[in-house]
Structure formats: structure tokens, C-alpha cells
Short mmCIF file of C-alpha atoms and ligand atoms in Angstrom, two decimals:
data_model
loop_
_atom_site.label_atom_id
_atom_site.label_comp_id
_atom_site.label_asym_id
_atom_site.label_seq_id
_atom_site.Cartn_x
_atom_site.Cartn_y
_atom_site.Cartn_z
CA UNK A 1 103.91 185.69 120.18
CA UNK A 2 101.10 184.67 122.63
CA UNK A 3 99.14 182.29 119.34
CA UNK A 4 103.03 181.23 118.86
CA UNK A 5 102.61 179.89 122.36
CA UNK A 6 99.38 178.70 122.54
CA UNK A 7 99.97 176.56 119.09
CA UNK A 8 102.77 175.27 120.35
CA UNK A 9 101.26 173.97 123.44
CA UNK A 10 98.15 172.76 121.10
CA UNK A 11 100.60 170.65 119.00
CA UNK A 12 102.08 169.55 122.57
CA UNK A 13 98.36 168.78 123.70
CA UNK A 14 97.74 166.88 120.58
CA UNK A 15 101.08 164.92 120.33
CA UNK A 16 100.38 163.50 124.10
CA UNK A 17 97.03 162.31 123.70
CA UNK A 18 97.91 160.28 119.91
CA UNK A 19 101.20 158.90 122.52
CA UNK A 20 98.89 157.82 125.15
CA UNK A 21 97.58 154.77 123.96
CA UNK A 22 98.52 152.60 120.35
CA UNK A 23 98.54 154.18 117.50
CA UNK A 24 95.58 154.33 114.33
CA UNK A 25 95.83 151.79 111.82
CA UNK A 26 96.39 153.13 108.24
CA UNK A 27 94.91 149.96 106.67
CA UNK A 28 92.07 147.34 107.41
CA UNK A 29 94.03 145.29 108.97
CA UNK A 30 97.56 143.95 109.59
CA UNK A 31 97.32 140.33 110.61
CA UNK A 32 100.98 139.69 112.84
CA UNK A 33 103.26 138.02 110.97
CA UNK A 34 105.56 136.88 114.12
CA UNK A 35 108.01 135.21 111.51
CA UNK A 36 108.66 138.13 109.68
CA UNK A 37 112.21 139.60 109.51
CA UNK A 38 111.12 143.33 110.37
CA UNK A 39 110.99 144.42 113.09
CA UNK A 40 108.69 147.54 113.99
CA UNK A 41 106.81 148.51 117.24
CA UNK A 42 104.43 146.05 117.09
CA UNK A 43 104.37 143.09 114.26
CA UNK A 44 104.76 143.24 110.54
CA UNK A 45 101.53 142.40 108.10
CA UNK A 46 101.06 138.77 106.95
CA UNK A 47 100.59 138.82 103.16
CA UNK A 48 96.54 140.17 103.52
CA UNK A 49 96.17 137.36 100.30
CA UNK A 50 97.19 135.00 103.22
CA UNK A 51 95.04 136.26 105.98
CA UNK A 52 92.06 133.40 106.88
CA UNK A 53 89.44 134.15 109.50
CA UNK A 54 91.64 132.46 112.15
CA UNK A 55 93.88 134.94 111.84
CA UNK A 56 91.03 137.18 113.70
CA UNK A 57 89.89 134.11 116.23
CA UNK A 58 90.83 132.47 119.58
CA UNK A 59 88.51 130.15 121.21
CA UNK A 60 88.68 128.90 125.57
CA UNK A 61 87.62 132.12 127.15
CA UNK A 62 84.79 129.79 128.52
CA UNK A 63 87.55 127.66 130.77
CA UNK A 64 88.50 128.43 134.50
CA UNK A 65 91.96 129.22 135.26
CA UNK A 66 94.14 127.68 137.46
CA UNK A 67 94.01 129.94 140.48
CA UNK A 68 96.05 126.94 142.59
CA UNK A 69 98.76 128.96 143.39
CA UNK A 70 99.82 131.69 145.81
CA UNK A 71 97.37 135.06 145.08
CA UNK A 72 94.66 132.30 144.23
CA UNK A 73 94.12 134.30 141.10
CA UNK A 74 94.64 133.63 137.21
CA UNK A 75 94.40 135.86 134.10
CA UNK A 76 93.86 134.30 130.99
CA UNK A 77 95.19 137.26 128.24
CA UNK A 78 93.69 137.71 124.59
CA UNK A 79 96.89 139.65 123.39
CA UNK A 80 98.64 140.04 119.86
CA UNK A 81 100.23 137.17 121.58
CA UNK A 82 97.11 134.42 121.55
CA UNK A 83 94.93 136.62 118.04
CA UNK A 84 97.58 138.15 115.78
CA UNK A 85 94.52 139.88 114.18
CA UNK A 86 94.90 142.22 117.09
CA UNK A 87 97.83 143.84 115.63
CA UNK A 88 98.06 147.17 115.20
CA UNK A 89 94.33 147.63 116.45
CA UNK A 90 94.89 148.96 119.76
CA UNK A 91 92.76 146.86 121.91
CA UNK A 92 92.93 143.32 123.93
CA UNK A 93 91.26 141.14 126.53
CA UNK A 94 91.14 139.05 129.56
CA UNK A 95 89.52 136.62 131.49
CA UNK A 96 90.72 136.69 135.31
CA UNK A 97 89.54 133.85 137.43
CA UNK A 98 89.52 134.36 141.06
CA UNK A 99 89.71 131.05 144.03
CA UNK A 100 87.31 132.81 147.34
CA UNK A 101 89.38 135.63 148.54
CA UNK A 102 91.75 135.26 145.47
CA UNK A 103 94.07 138.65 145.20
CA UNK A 104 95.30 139.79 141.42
CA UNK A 105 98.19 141.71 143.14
CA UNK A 106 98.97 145.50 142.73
CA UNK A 107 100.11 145.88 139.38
CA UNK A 108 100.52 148.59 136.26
CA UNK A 109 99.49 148.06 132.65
CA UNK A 110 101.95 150.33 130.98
CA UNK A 111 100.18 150.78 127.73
CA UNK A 112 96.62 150.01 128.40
CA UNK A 113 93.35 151.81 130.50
CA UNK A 114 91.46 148.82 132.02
CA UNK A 115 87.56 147.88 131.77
CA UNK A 116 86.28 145.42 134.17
CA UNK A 117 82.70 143.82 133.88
CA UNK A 118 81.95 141.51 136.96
CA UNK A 119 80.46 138.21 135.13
CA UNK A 120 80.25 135.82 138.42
CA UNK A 121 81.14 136.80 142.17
CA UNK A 122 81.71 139.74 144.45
CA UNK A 123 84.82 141.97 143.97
CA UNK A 124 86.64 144.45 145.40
CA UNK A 125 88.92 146.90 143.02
CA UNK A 126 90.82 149.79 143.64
CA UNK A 127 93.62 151.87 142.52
CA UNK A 128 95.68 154.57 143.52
CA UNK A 129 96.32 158.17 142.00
CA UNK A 130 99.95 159.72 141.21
CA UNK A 131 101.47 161.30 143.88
CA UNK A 132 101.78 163.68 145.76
CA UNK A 133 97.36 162.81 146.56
CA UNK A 134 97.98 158.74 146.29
CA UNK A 135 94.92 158.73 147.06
CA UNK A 136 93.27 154.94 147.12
CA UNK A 137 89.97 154.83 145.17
CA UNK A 138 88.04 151.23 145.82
CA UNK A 139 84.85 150.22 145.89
CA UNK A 140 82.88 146.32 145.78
CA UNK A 141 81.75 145.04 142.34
CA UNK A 142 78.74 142.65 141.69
CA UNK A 143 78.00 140.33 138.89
CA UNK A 144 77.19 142.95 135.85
CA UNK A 145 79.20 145.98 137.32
CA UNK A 146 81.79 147.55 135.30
CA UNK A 147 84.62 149.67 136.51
CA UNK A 148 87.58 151.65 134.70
CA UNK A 149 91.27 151.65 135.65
CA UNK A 150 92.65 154.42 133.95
CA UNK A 151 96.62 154.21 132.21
CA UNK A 152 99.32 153.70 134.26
CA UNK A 153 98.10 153.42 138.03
CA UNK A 154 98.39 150.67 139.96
CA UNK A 155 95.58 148.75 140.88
CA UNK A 156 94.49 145.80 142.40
CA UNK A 157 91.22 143.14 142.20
CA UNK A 158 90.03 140.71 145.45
CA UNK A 159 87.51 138.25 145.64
CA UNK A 160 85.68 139.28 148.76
CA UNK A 161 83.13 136.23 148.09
CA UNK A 162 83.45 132.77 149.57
CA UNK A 163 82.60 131.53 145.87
CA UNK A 164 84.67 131.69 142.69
CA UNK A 165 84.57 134.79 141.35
CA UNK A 166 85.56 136.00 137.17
CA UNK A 167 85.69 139.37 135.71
CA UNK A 168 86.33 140.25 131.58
CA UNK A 169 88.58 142.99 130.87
CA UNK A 170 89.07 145.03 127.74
CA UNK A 171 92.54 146.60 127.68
CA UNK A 172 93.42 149.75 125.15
CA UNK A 173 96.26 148.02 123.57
CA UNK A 174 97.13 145.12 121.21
CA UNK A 175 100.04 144.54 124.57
CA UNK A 176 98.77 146.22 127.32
CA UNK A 177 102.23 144.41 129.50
CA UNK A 178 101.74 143.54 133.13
CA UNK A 179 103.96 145.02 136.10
CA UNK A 180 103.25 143.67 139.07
CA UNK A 181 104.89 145.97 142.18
CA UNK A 182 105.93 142.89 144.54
CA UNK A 183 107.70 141.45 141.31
CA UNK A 184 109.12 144.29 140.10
CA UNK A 185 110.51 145.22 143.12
CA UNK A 186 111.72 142.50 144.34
CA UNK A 187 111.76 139.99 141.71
CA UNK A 188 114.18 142.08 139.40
CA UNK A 189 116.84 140.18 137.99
CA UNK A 190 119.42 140.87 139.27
CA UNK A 191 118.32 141.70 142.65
CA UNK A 192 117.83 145.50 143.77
CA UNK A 193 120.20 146.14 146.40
CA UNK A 194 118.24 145.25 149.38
CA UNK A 195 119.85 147.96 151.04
CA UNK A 196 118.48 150.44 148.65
CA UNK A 197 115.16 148.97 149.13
CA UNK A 198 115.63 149.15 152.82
CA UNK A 199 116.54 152.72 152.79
CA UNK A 200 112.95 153.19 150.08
CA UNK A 201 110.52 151.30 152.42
CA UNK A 202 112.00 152.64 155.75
CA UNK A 203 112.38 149.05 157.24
CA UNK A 204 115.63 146.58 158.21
CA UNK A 205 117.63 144.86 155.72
CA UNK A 206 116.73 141.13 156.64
CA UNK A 207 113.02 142.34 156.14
CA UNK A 208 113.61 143.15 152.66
CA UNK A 209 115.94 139.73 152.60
CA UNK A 210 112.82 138.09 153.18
CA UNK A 211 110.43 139.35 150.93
CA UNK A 212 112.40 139.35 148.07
CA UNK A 213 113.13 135.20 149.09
CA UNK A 214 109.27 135.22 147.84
CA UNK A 215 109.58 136.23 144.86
C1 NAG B 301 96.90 123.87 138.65
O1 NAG B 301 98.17 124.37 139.03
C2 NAG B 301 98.79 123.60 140.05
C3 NAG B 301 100.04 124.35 140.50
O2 NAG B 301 100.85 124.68 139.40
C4 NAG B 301 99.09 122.19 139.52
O3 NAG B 301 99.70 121.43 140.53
C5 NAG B 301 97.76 121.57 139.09
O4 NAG B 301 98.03 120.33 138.47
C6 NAG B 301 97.03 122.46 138.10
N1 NAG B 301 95.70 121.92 137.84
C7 NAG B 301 95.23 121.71 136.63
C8 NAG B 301 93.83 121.17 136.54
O5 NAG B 301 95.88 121.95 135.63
#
């Protein structure tokens, strides 16, 4: 009875961890055909007769971003989207461009664990553990560092510099998505009740009126 248990939970164990990120590929390669008819989690395979090396290539990581807009921040995303060679292979990239004291705004990557390398600036990350600990880990990046953000918590980057700052990140999935709290919250479309959001942050209605105005 006990092994009963204990294999049970192994198969448990062992189901969670294949669940936590995208799954193995059982071939070479499946180039994203986004035409195709089927649809499966993730893309169908082009024809592999069809596949060319450009199917595997993206070129303009070298430009800037336009950080000319309200967090003074911009990510430029190497997804399935942008490389269709990235299907099925469980990994993506970004380029995030930061104006002096740009903010790339608390946000979740539902699929993806995060690596940062700092390539120009100073920058401050953090991000914050489940609850009930929420506990707020940070710390100040220079040019070279490297720093993880595991699956699933939200985090946060900040160009403490009076410079332009960039970072590269490797993401975990082909489509790592991007939830960003403030537009999530209160951004949705429709509208949350504000006075449900009221009640959640502990404030006045017309203060959640306002913020959600911003988004
Ligand atoms: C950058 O974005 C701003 C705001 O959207 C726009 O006005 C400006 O033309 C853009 N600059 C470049 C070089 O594209």
C-alpha cells in the first residue's frame, strides 16, 4: 500500500515537472506553418521538404526600441511569432530597451522562467514569491550580470542609470505570453467592477475610477 502511494505521488512528481514548461519535440524540427488548417497547442509542421534556413532566422536584435512612451521601456520579442523555427522547441528571446529610469512594469510570463544578461546600463530587478511569504527579492544588475526569474512570479526591471540601459532575455518557451498586473487589472475588457477592485485593494471607488482611466 505505502509503494502504491509513493508511485503514485512519483508519477504525480513526474507529470508536474514535464507540465511546467513546453513540451519535448519528437522530431528535428517542426518549422510553424501559421497557414495550416490544424490546429494543435502550438503550430503545425511546414512540409520539412519546404523548410529553408529562414525558417530558423530573424535579423534587428541590434536596433533600439522605442522606449517614447509612458514606462520609458520597450521589449523587442523573438517568439514563434517573429522565427517559426522556434516551434515546438521550447525556448525564445528578447531584447528590452530601457530610456534613464525606464520601468518594464510588474508583470507574469505564464509559460516561461526568465534569464536576464545586463548588455549596457545599470538595472534594478526584482520579483516577488507566492504568498503567504510575498516576499520581494531585488537586487542592481551591471553590464555582464545575469539574473533568473523563475515561472510564474511577477517581476519587474528599472533603469536606475541616467543612460540607456538594454538587457537580453532567454525565455523557456516558444510563447512565453506577457501579463502585465496594472493591465490586467485594470485594463480587462470589459472593465472589472471597480467596486470589486475597491473592496481587493482596500481603497475608494473613484481611486480605482482613476487608475483604470490609465489604462
Ligand atoms: C516612437 O514612438 C513615439 C510614440 O508612439 C512616436 O511618436 C515616435 O515617432 C516613435 N519614434 C520612432 C523613431 O519611431
Amino acid at each position: 500500500m505505502a509503494s502504491q502511494i509513493l508511485f503514485l505521488g512519483l508519477i504525480m512528481l513526474t507529470c508536474s515537472i514535464a507540465l511546467a514548461s513546453d513540451s519535448s519535440p519528437l522530431q528535428d524540427f517542426c518549422v510553424a506553418d501559421f497557414n495550416g488548417p490544424v490546429l494543435v497547442n502550438g503550430f503545425a509542421c511546414k512540409d520539412p521538404k519546404l523548410v529553408q534556413a529562414d525558417d530558423f532566422f530573424v535579423s534587428g536584435l541590434h536596433l533600439m526600441g522605442n522606449t517614447s512612451n509612458a514606462m520609458g521601456s520597450k521589449g523587442t520579442l523573438v517568439t514563434v511569432a517573429q522565427l517559426p523555427g522556434l516551434n515546438t522547441l521550447g525556448i525564445s528571446m528578447a531584447r528590452i530597451d530601457f530610456a534613464p529610469w525606464g520601468v518594464n512594469p510588474p508583470h507574469i510570463h505564464p509559460r516561461a522562467t526568465e534569464i536576464l544578461t545586463i548588455l549596457e546600463g545599470t538595472i534594478q530587478v526584482g520579483f516577488i514569491t507566492s504568498n503567504p511569504e510575498n516576499r520581494l527579492i531585488t537586487k542592481v544588475l551591471q553590464k555582464g550580470d545575469v539574473f533568473v526569474f523563475p515561472q510564474g512570479l511577477v517581476h519587474f526591471q528599472r533603469n536606475v542609470g541616467n543612460g540607456n540601459a538594454i538587457g537580453i532575455a532567454g525565455l523557456s518557451s516558444q510563447n512565453p505570453g506577457v501579463n502585465t498586473v496594472g493591465n490586467v487589472v485594470f485594463g480587462a475588457k470589459p472593465d472589472i467592477p471597480d467596486d470589486l477592485l475597491a473592496k481587493a485593494f482596500q481603497v475608494d471607488v473613484n481611486i480605482i475610477d482613476q487608475i483604470q482611466s490609465k489604462f
